[in-house]
RNA sequence: GGCCUGGUAGCCAAGCGGAAAGGCAGCGGUCUGCAAAACCGUUAUUCGCCGGUUCAAAUCCGGCCCAGGCCUCCA
């Protein structure tokens, strides 16, 4: 039984999808005005874990990730560079997709761009106007939150507590109630706008997610995710406009991931303490270690990112891969049935952990325990050829979720194998000079040899 | 000011009422031609602080301190 902490109900709940074995998942994506930083990627890695784990548990996942390609930041960015909005956002979308691949993030089934769904948004706004939830003011259209009685149910915000006027209202548009939010912004000079049935203008921020999620997933769907900072106002507003338009519940489970801190502080440009993925790659860090680091802390806990912890993650990933790469030697002719039992136990705990609101730490500990047990059996000479295979298969199976192993060619070419044999003979003759020579030759080729009491084991290592 | 998280070894991090998981790093040892790996032992008598409830609390309750988030840009 999978359980998730649902922001809507503020407790862990059993996950039951609307349709058996199918999960409709909407994950808030990037605003493509700049490079995403690792704080953003923390959210995307969390969403990737969710996506992959649901598939591992046998669900067919239909996932949407929106791309916000029209808002103040993208418009200003394009303007300042003197290029079209499309040209500007295309560039950052391309980079984003490359970064996703670098972090081994599974591609969502749909990556809809806001600018390609203006019609859907217009239809939705029309419906809100017809039903009286929205109103015009100076050619812009606003959502009237006083018409939606359960406004605040997601964030738990108490509207009477909002300090009206405490902040400088930077919105240049007039609205009836300062707490209302804009659905459609009237066209301004030198800005992008669309000629539509509801007027000349461009969409507000929240409407795209409602329009696109409902287009691809239906009026009610299973899971919606994002960072905690999206709870209010973004997701609160999505609920208000979607449920007002359809009269149906919008989303069953809301999952939000906590923020990433850098050296214990919030990331900010003024402090200069934020990293993009590319910053870290340029410093020589292994992208898989970045993935592992972002993955290995529970998504609802704040994650304090430091280069020290990234180095630790690199070591963990390296050790883990060396264990996996070394699975090519057996210590016994006999099959050891205990290993199969240990694998089953590890698998059970892996699932138990992740079923419980994606408790990754618990799940990972089961894997590391298994590794230790396998090593013990190996050193006791109780690890047969079939055992090698079953351990390897298990590590590969769970890697559909974790994605941290380096899959390399399983076999070595004939000439390499012959060299290893030659070295064995040399060692038996105590010709250590030749033996070390061969080990060095192979090391140059990225093949690392380890002598064990049961023969020589090889590992394909990534040169650093 | 209101609301919400988190504070567990050198670092990261589970556990959330009944003998302190796991990872990284360090130290000592075993094995080894040398490497490397692995294994064993060791590193928190104690879980931010102070009270309370209980036979029993890191876990529940109250107060306090610290860090972070949200309160219409934000993953």
Coordinates of C-alpha atoms (C1' of nucleotides) in Angstrom, one line a residue:
Chain A
X1 CA 0.0 0.0 0.0
X2 CA 1.5 3.3 -1.1
X3 CA 0.9 6.3 1.2
X4 CA 1.6 9.9 0.4
X5 CA 1.5 13.0 2.6
X6 CA -1.2 15.0 1.1
X7 CA -0.8 18.8 1.5
X8 CA -4.6 19.1 1.1
X9 CA -5.4 17.0 4.1
X10 CA -2.2 17.5 5.9
X11 CA -1.7 13.8 6.6
X12 CA -0.4 10.7 5.0
X13 CA -3.1 8.9 3.1
X14 CA -3.3 5.7 1.2
X15 CA -2.9 6.3 -2.5
X16 CA -5.8 5.2 -4.6
X17 CA -5.8 6.3 -8.2
X18 CA -9.0 7.2 -9.9
X19 CA -8.5 4.5 -12.5
X20 CA -7.0 1.2 -11.4
X21 CA -3.3 1.0 -12.1
X22 CA -3.2 4.3 -13.9
X23 CA -1.8 7.4 -12.4
X24 CA -2.4 10.8 -13.9
X25 CA 0.4 13.1 -12.7
X26 CA 1.0 16.8 -13.2
X27 CA 4.4 18.1 -12.1
X28 CA 5.0 21.8 -12.1
X29 CA 7.8 22.6 -14.6
X30 CA 10.2 25.4 -15.2
X31 CA 9.8 29.0 -16.2
X32 CA 12.2 29.1 -19.1
X33 CA 13.9 32.5 -18.5
X34 CA 17.3 31.3 -17.3
X35 CA 19.2 28.2 -16.4
X36 CA 17.5 26.1 -13.8
X37 CA 19.5 25.9 -10.5
X38 CA 20.0 22.8 -8.4
X39 CA 17.2 24.0 -6.1
X40 CA 14.8 23.7 -9.0
X41 CA 16.3 20.3 -9.9
X42 CA 15.7 19.1 -6.4
X43 CA 12.0 19.3 -7.2
X44 CA 12.4 17.7 -10.6
X45 CA 14.5 14.8 -9.1
X46 CA 11.7 14.3 -6.5
X47 CA 9.2 14.2 -9.3
X48 CA 11.4 11.8 -11.2
X49 CA 11.5 9.5 -8.2
X50 CA 7.8 9.6 -7.8
X51 CA 7.3 8.9 -11.5
X52 CA 9.8 6.0 -11.6
X53 CA 8.6 4.5 -8.3
X54 CA 4.9 4.5 -9.4
X55 CA 6.0 2.7 -12.5
X56 CA 8.1 0.2 -10.5
X57 CA 5.0 -0.5 -8.5
X58 CA 3.2 -1.4 -11.7
X59 CA 1.3 1.7 -12.5
X60 CA 1.0 3.2 -15.9
X61 CA 1.9 6.9 -15.3
X62 CA 0.6 9.6 -17.6
X63 CA 2.7 12.6 -16.7
X64 CA 2.5 16.2 -17.7
X65 CA 5.2 18.8 -17.0
X66 CA 4.3 22.4 -18.0
X67 CA 6.7 24.8 -19.5
X68 CA 6.0 28.4 -18.6
X69 CA 7.2 30.3 -21.7
X70 CA 5.3 33.5 -21.2
X71 CA 5.5 35.7 -18.1
X72 CA 7.2 38.9 -17.0
X73 CA 10.6 37.3 -16.7
X74 CA 10.6 35.7 -20.1
X75 CA 9.1 38.7 -21.7
X76 CA 11.7 41.0 -20.2
X77 CA 14.5 38.6 -20.9
X78 CA 13.6 38.4 -24.6
X79 CA 13.2 42.2 -24.7
X80 CA 16.6 42.9 -23.2
X81 CA 18.3 40.6 -25.7
X82 CA 16.3 42.0 -28.6
X83 CA 15.0 38.6 -29.7
X84 CA 11.6 37.1 -30.0
X85 CA 10.0 35.5 -27.0
X86 CA 9.9 32.2 -28.9
X87 CA 13.6 32.4 -29.7
X88 CA 14.5 33.3 -26.2
X89 CA 12.4 30.5 -24.5
X90 CA 13.5 27.9 -27.1
X91 CA 17.0 28.4 -26.0
X92 CA 16.3 27.7 -22.3
X93 CA 14.0 24.8 -23.1
X94 CA 16.7 23.2 -25.0
X95 CA 19.1 23.6 -22.1
X96 CA 16.5 22.4 -19.6
X97 CA 16.0 19.2 -21.6
X98 CA 19.7 18.6 -21.8
X99 CA 20.0 19.1 -18.0
X100 CA 17.2 16.7 -17.4
X101 CA 19.0 14.1 -19.4
X102 CA 22.2 14.7 -17.5
X103 CA 20.4 14.1 -14.3
X104 CA 18.7 11.0 -15.8
X105 CA 15.3 12.5 -15.3
X106 CA 12.6 10.6 -17.1
X107 CA 10.9 12.6 -19.8
X108 CA 7.3 13.3 -19.0
X109 CA 4.7 12.1 -21.6
X110 CA 3.7 15.7 -22.2
X111 CA 5.7 18.9 -22.0
X112 CA 3.2 21.5 -23.0
X113 CA 4.2 25.1 -23.5
X114 CA 1.9 27.8 -22.2
X115 CA 2.0 29.7 -25.4
X116 CA 0.7 26.8 -27.4
X117 CA -2.4 26.5 -25.1
X118 CA -3.8 30.0 -25.3
X119 CA -7.1 28.6 -26.7
X120 CA -7.6 26.2 -23.8
X121 CA -6.9 29.0 -21.4
X122 CA -9.3 31.3 -23.1
X123 CA -12.0 28.6 -23.0
X124 CA -11.5 28.2 -19.3
X125 CA -11.6 31.9 -18.6
X126 CA -14.8 32.2 -20.7
X127 CA -16.4 29.5 -18.5
X128 CA -15.4 31.4 -15.4
X129 CA -16.8 34.6 -16.8
X130 CA -20.1 32.9 -17.7
X131 CA -20.4 31.4 -14.2
X132 CA -19.7 34.7 -12.6
X133 CA -16.4 33.8 -10.9
X134 CA -14.4 36.2 -13.0
X135 CA -14.8 39.9 -13.9
X136 CA -13.3 42.4 -16.3
X137 CA -11.4 45.4 -15.0
X138 CA -9.7 47.7 -17.5
X139 CA -9.6 44.9 -20.1
X140 CA -7.9 42.5 -17.7
X141 CA -9.8 39.6 -16.2
X142 CA -9.6 38.7 -12.5
X143 CA -10.8 35.8 -10.4
X144 CA -12.9 36.8 -7.5
X145 CA -11.8 34.7 -4.6
X146 CA -14.8 35.8 -2.5
X147 CA -17.0 33.7 -4.9
X148 CA -15.0 30.5 -4.1
X149 CA -16.0 29.6 -0.5
X150 CA -13.3 27.0 0.1
X151 CA -10.5 29.3 -1.0
X152 CA -7.5 28.6 1.2
X153 CA -8.1 24.9 1.8
X154 CA -4.8 23.8 0.4
X155 CA -2.5 26.4 2.0
X156 CA -4.6 26.8 5.2
X157 CA -4.3 30.5 4.7
X158 CA -6.7 32.7 6.5
X159 CA -7.7 35.5 4.2
X160 CA -8.6 37.8 7.0
X161 CA -5.0 37.5 8.1
X162 CA -3.5 38.7 4.9
X163 CA -2.1 42.1 5.5
X164 CA -3.9 44.0 2.9
X165 CA -1.7 46.8 1.6
X166 CA 1.2 45.7 3.8
X167 CA 3.2 45.1 0.6
X168 CA 3.7 47.4 -2.2
X169 CA 1.4 46.2 -4.8
X170 CA 3.6 45.8 -7.8
X171 CA 0.8 44.7 -10.0
X172 CA 0.0 47.5 -12.4
X173 CA -3.5 46.4 -13.0
X174 CA -6.4 47.5 -10.9
X175 CA -8.6 44.9 -9.3
X176 CA -11.7 44.9 -7.1
X177 CA -10.1 43.2 -4.2
X178 CA -6.3 43.2 -3.8
X179 CA -6.5 39.5 -3.0
X180 CA -8.1 38.6 -6.4
X181 CA -5.7 37.3 -8.9
X182 CA -5.4 37.9 -12.6
X183 CA -6.5 35.4 -15.2
X184 CA -5.9 37.5 -18.3
X185 CA -3.7 40.6 -18.6
X186 CA -4.7 43.2 -21.1
X187 CA -2.3 43.9 -23.9
X188 CA 0.4 46.4 -23.3
X189 CA 2.6 48.2 -25.7
X190 CA 5.7 46.3 -26.8
X191 CA 4.6 43.2 -25.1
X192 CA 3.4 39.9 -26.4
X193 CA -0.3 39.6 -26.7
X194 CA -2.9 37.4 -28.4
X195 CA -6.1 38.5 -30.1
X196 CA -8.8 36.3 -28.5
X197 CA -12.5 36.2 -27.8
X198 CA -11.9 37.6 -24.4
X199 CA -9.8 40.4 -25.6
X200 CA -6.3 41.3 -26.5
X201 CA -3.8 40.2 -23.9
X202 CA -1.8 37.4 -22.4
X203 CA -2.5 34.8 -19.7
X204 CA -1.9 35.2 -16.0
X205 CA 0.4 32.8 -14.4
X206 CA -2.0 30.3 -12.8
X207 CA -4.4 29.7 -15.6
X208 CA -1.9 27.7 -17.7
X209 CA -1.6 24.9 -15.2
X210 CA -5.3 24.5 -14.9
X211 CA -5.9 24.6 -18.6
X212 CA -3.1 22.2 -19.6
X213 CA -3.5 19.8 -16.8
X214 CA -7.2 19.4 -17.5
X215 CA -6.5 19.1 -21.2
X216 CA -4.1 16.2 -20.8
X217 CA -5.3 14.6 -17.6
X218 CA -9.0 15.4 -17.3
X219 CA -11.0 17.6 -15.0
X220 CA -10.0 15.5 -11.9
X221 CA -6.7 13.8 -11.8
X222 CA -4.6 12.0 -9.2
X223 CA -1.4 13.8 -8.3
X224 CA -0.1 17.3 -8.6
X225 CA 3.3 18.2 -7.4
X226 CA 5.6 21.2 -7.0
X227 CA 7.8 23.0 -4.5
X228 CA 6.3 24.2 -1.2
X229 CA 6.6 27.7 -2.3
X230 CA 3.9 26.9 -4.9
X231 CA 1.3 26.0 -2.4
X232 CA 0.3 29.6 -2.0
X233 CA -0.7 31.3 -4.1
X234 CA -0.1 29.2 -7.3
X235 CA -1.7 25.9 -6.4
X236 CA -4.4 27.5 -4.2
X237 CA -5.4 29.6 -7.2
X238 CA -5.3 26.6 -9.6
X239 CA -7.8 24.8 -7.3
X240 CA -10.0 27.9 -7.2
X241 CA -10.2 28.5 -10.9
X242 CA -10.4 24.8 -11.9
X243 CA -13.0 23.8 -9.4
X244 CA -15.1 26.9 -10.1
X245 CA -15.1 26.1 -13.8
X246 CA -15.9 22.4 -13.5
X247 CA -17.7 22.1 -10.2
X248 CA -15.6 19.0 -9.6
X249 CA -12.6 18.2 -7.4
X250 CA -9.5 19.2 -9.2
X251 CA -6.8 17.0 -7.7
X252 CA -6.8 14.2 -5.2
X253 CA -3.3 14.3 -3.9
X254 CA -1.0 17.3 -3.6
X255 CA 2.6 16.6 -3.0
X256 CA 5.1 19.3 -2.3
X257 CA 8.9 19.1 -1.8
X258 CA 10.8 21.2 0.6
X259 CA 13.5 23.7 -0.4
X260 CA 17.1 23.2 -0.9
X261 CA 19.5 25.4 1.1
X262 CA 23.1 26.2 0.3
X263 CA 25.5 26.1 3.2
X264 CA 22.5 26.5 5.5
X265 CA 21.2 29.6 3.8
X266 CA 18.5 30.2 1.3
X267 CA 19.9 30.5 -2.2
X268 CA 19.9 34.0 -3.5
X269 CA 21.5 35.8 -6.3
X270 CA 22.7 38.6 -4.0
X271 CA 24.6 36.1 -1.9
X272 CA 25.9 34.4 -5.0
X273 CA 25.3 31.1 -3.4
X274 CA 23.3 29.3 -6.0
X275 CA 24.6 26.7 -8.4
X276 CA 23.3 25.7 -11.7
X277 CA 23.9 22.1 -12.8
X278 CA 26.5 23.3 -15.3
X279 CA 28.4 25.2 -12.5
X280 CA 28.8 21.9 -10.7
X281 CA 29.7 19.9 -13.9
X282 CA 32.3 22.5 -14.7
X283 CA 33.8 22.0 -11.3
X284 CA 34.2 18.3 -12.2
X285 CA 31.4 16.8 -10.2
X286 CA 29.8 13.6 -11.3
X287 CA 26.2 14.3 -12.4
X288 CA 25.1 11.0 -11.1
X289 CA 26.3 12.0 -7.6
X290 CA 24.3 15.2 -7.9
X291 CA 21.3 13.1 -8.7
X292 CA 22.0 10.8 -5.8
X293 CA 22.5 13.7 -3.4
X294 CA 19.2 15.3 -4.4
X295 CA 17.5 11.9 -4.3
X296 CA 18.8 10.6 -1.0
X297 CA 17.1 13.1 1.3
X298 CA 13.4 12.8 1.9
X299 CA 11.6 15.2 -0.3
X300 CA 9.7 16.9 2.5
X301 CA 12.8 17.7 4.5
X302 CA 14.9 20.7 3.7
X303 CA 18.1 19.7 2.0
X304 CA 21.2 21.5 2.9
X305 CA 23.5 21.4 -0.1
X306 CA 27.2 21.7 0.4
X307 CA 30.1 20.7 -1.8
X308 CA 31.2 18.5 1.1
X309 CA 28.0 16.5 1.0
X310 CA 28.3 16.3 -2.8
X311 CA 31.8 14.8 -2.4
X312 CA 30.3 12.3 0.0
X313 CA 27.6 11.5 -2.5
X314 CA 30.3 11.0 -5.1
X315 CA 32.0 8.4 -2.9
X316 CA 28.8 6.6 -2.2
X317 CA 28.0 6.4 -5.9
X318 CA 31.5 5.3 -6.7
X319 CA 31.4 2.5 -4.1
X320 CA 28.0 1.4 -5.2
X321 CA 29.1 1.2 -8.8
X322 CA 32.3 -0.6 -7.9
X323 CA 30.2 -3.2 -6.1
X324 CA 28.0 -3.5 -9.1
X325 CA 30.9 -3.6 -11.6
X326 CA 32.6 -6.3 -9.6
X327 CA 29.7 -8.7 -9.9
X328 CA 31.5 -11.0 -12.3
X329 CA 33.2 -13.5 -10.1
X330 CA 31.9 -16.3 -7.9
X331 CA 33.5 -17.8 -4.9
X332 CA 31.8 -21.1 -5.1
X333 CA 30.5 -23.7 -7.5
X334 CA 27.5 -24.1 -5.3
X335 CA 24.4 -22.0 -5.3
X336 CA 23.8 -20.3 -2.0
X337 CA 20.0 -20.1 -1.3
X338 CA 20.6 -17.6 1.5
X339 CA 21.4 -14.9 -1.0
X340 CA 18.0 -15.2 -2.6
X341 CA 16.4 -14.8 0.8
X342 CA 18.5 -11.7 1.5
X343 CA 17.5 -10.2 -1.8
X344 CA 13.9 -10.8 -1.1
X345 CA 14.3 -9.2 2.3
X346 CA 16.1 -6.2 0.8
X347 CA 13.4 -5.8 -1.8
X348 CA 10.6 -6.0 0.8
X349 CA 12.3 -3.2 2.8
X350 CA 13.0 -1.2 -0.3
X351 CA 9.3 -1.3 -1.2
X352 CA 8.2 -0.8 2.4
X353 CA 10.3 2.4 2.6
X354 CA 9.3 3.9 -0.7
X355 CA 5.6 3.0 -0.2
X356 CA 5.7 5.1 3.0
X357 CA 5.7 8.5 1.4
X358 CA 8.9 7.8 -0.5
X359 CA 11.1 7.2 2.5
X360 CA 14.2 6.9 0.5
X361 CA 16.6 6.6 3.4
X362 CA 14.9 3.6 4.7
X363 CA 14.8 2.0 1.2
X364 CA 18.5 2.7 0.6
X365 CA 19.6 1.3 3.9
X366 CA 18.1 -2.0 2.8
X367 CA 20.2 -2.0 -0.3
X368 CA 23.4 -1.2 1.5
X369 CA 22.7 -3.9 4.0
X370 CA 22.3 -6.4 1.2
X371 CA 25.7 -5.3 -0.3
X372 CA 27.4 -6.0 3.0
X373 CA 25.8 -9.4 3.4
X374 CA 26.8 -10.3 -0.2
X375 CA 30.4 -9.3 0.5
X376 CA 30.4 -11.4 3.6
X377 CA 29.2 -14.4 1.7
X378 CA 31.7 -13.8 -1.0
X379 CA 34.6 -13.6 1.5
X380 CA 33.4 -16.8 3.1
X381 CA 33.4 -18.5 -0.3
X382 CA 29.7 -19.0 -0.4
X383 CA 28.7 -17.1 -3.5
X384 CA 27.9 -19.0 -6.6
X385 CA 27.6 -18.1 -10.2
X386 CA 23.8 -18.0 -10.0
X387 CA 24.0 -15.8 -7.0
X388 CA 26.2 -13.3 -8.9
X389 CA 23.5 -13.2 -11.5
X390 CA 20.6 -12.8 -9.1
X391 CA 22.3 -10.0 -7.2
X392 CA 23.1 -8.2 -10.4
X393 CA 19.6 -8.5 -11.6
X394 CA 18.2 -7.1 -8.4
X395 CA 20.6 -4.1 -8.5
X396 CA 19.5 -3.5 -12.1
X397 CA 15.8 -3.9 -11.1
X398 CA 15.9 -1.2 -8.5
X399 CA 18.0 1.0 -10.7
X400 CA 14.9 1.6 -12.7
X401 CA 14.0 3.8 -9.7
X402 CA 17.3 5.0 -8.5
X403 CA 19.2 5.4 -11.8
X404 CA 22.7 5.5 -10.3
X405 CA 24.5 2.7 -11.8
X406 CA 26.8 2.9 -14.8
X407 CA 25.8 0.2 -17.2
X408 CA 28.8 -0.9 -19.1
X409 CA 29.5 -3.8 -21.4
X410 CA 29.1 -7.0 -19.5
X411 CA 31.9 -8.9 -21.1
X412 CA 35.5 -8.3 -21.9
X413 CA 37.0 -8.9 -25.3
X414 CA 39.0 -12.0 -25.9
X415 CA 42.4 -10.3 -25.9
X416 CA 41.7 -8.7 -22.5
X417 CA 40.6 -12.0 -21.1
X418 CA 43.8 -13.6 -22.4
X419 CA 45.8 -10.9 -20.7
X420 CA 44.1 -11.6 -17.4
X421 CA 44.8 -15.3 -17.9
X422 CA 48.4 -14.6 -18.7
X423 CA 48.6 -12.6 -15.5
X424 CA 47.2 -15.4 -13.5
X425 CA 49.9 -17.7 -14.8
X426 CA 52.6 -15.1 -14.1
X427 CA 51.3 -14.7 -10.5
X428 CA 51.4 -18.4 -10.0
X429 CA 55.0 -18.4 -11.2
X430 CA 55.6 -15.5 -8.8
X431 CA 56.5 -13.3 -11.8
X432 CA 55.0 -10.2 -10.1
X433 CA 56.8 -7.9 -12.4
X434 CA 54.8 -9.2 -15.4
X435 CA 51.6 -9.4 -13.3
X436 CA 51.8 -5.7 -12.3
X437 CA 52.7 -4.7 -15.8
X438 CA 49.5 -6.3 -17.1
X439 CA 47.5 -4.8 -14.3
X440 CA 48.8 -1.4 -15.3
X441 CA 48.1 -1.9 -19.0
X442 CA 44.5 -2.8 -18.2
X443 CA 44.1 0.1 -15.7
X444 CA 45.0 2.4 -18.6
X445 CA 42.1 0.9 -20.5
X446 CA 39.7 1.5 -17.6
X447 CA 39.7 -2.1 -16.3
X448 CA 40.7 -2.5 -12.7
X449 CA 41.9 -5.9 -11.5
X450 CA 41.4 -7.1 -7.9
X451 CA 42.9 -10.3 -6.7
X452 CA 40.6 -12.3 -4.4
X453 CA 41.1 -15.7 -2.9
X454 CA 38.7 -16.9 -5.5
X455 CA 40.4 -15.5 -8.6
X456 CA 40.8 -12.1 -10.2
X457 CA 37.8 -9.8 -10.4
X458 CA 37.6 -7.0 -12.9
X459 CA 35.8 -3.7 -12.7
X460 CA 35.3 -1.2 -15.4
X461 CA 36.1 2.1 -13.7
X462 CA 35.4 5.6 -14.9
X463 CA 38.7 7.4 -15.1
X464 CA 38.8 10.6 -13.1
Chain B
rG1 C1' 2.6 39.7 13.4
rG2 C1' 0.0 34.9 11.4
rC3 C1' 0.8 30.0 9.5
rC4 C1' 4.3 25.8 8.5
rU5 C1' 8.8 22.7 8.6
rG6 C1' 13.3 21.0 10.7
rG7 C1' 17.3 20.6 14.9
rU8 C1' 19.8 12.7 16.0
rA9 C1' 27.8 11.1 16.0
rG10 C1' 33.1 14.9 12.3
rC11 C1' 29.5 15.4 7.9
rC12 C1' 24.7 13.5 5.6
rA13 C1' 20.5 10.9 7.5
rA14 C1' 16.5 6.8 9.3
rG15 C1' 13.7 5.8 13.6
rC16 C1' 8.3 9.0 15.8
rG17 C1' 6.1 5.1 22.9
rG18 C1' 9.6 -0.4 24.5
rA19 C1' 17.6 -2.4 23.5
rA20 C1' 20.1 4.6 18.7
rA21 C1' 19.3 1.9 10.9
rG22 C1' 22.2 3.2 6.8
rG23 C1' 25.9 6.2 3.9
rC24 C1' 30.5 9.3 3.9
rA25 C1' 34.9 10.4 6.6
rG26 C1' 38.6 8.8 10.6
rC27 C1' 41.2 5.3 13.8
rG28 C1' 42.9 0.1 15.1
rG29 C1' 43.0 -4.9 13.3
rU30 C1' 42.4 -9.4 9.8
rC31 C1' 43.3 -10.9 4.8
rU32 C1' 47.0 -9.8 0.8
rG33 C1' 53.5 -10.7 -3.3
rC34 C1' 52.1 -5.7 -4.0
rA35 C1' 47.6 -2.9 -5.1
rA36 C1' 42.7 -2.7 -4.2
rA37 C1' 38.5 -4.4 -2.2
rA38 C1' 36.2 -6.7 1.7
rC39 C1' 35.4 -8.0 6.7
rC40 C1' 35.9 -7.3 12.2
rG41 C1' 36.3 -3.7 16.0
rU42 C1' 35.9 1.5 17.2
rU43 C1' 33.7 6.9 16.7
rA44 C1' 26.0 9.4 20.1
rU45 C1' 25.0 6.0 27.8
rU46 C1' 22.4 9.6 24.0
rC47 C1' 18.7 12.3 20.1
rG48 C1' 18.6 21.6 20.4
rC49 C1' 17.3 23.3 25.9
rC50 C1' 13.9 23.1 30.2
rG51 C1' 9.9 21.0 32.5
rG52 C1' 5.6 17.4 32.3
rU53 C1' 2.8 12.6 31.2
rU54 C1' 4.2 7.2 31.4
rC55 C1' 6.5 1.2 34.2
rA56 C1' 9.1 3.0 29.8
rA57 C1' 10.2 9.2 25.5
rA58 C1' 14.7 10.8 20.4
rU59 C1' 9.6 9.5 19.9
rC60 C1' 3.6 12.2 23.4
rC61 C1' 2.3 17.3 25.9
rG62 C1' 3.8 22.5 27.4
rG63 C1' 7.4 26.3 27.2
rC64 C1' 12.0 28.2 25.3
rC65 C1' 16.3 28.7 21.9
rC66 C1' 18.2 28.1 16.8
rA67 C1' 17.7 27.4 11.4
rG68 C1' 14.6 27.6 7.2
rG69 C1' 9.9 28.4 4.4
rC70 C1' 5.1 30.8 3.1
rC71 C1' 1.9 35.3 3.8
rU72 C1' 0.4 37.3 -4.0
rC73 C1' 8.2 36.7 -8.4
rC74 C1' 9.9 31.8 -6.7
rA75 C1' 10.9 24.4 -7.2

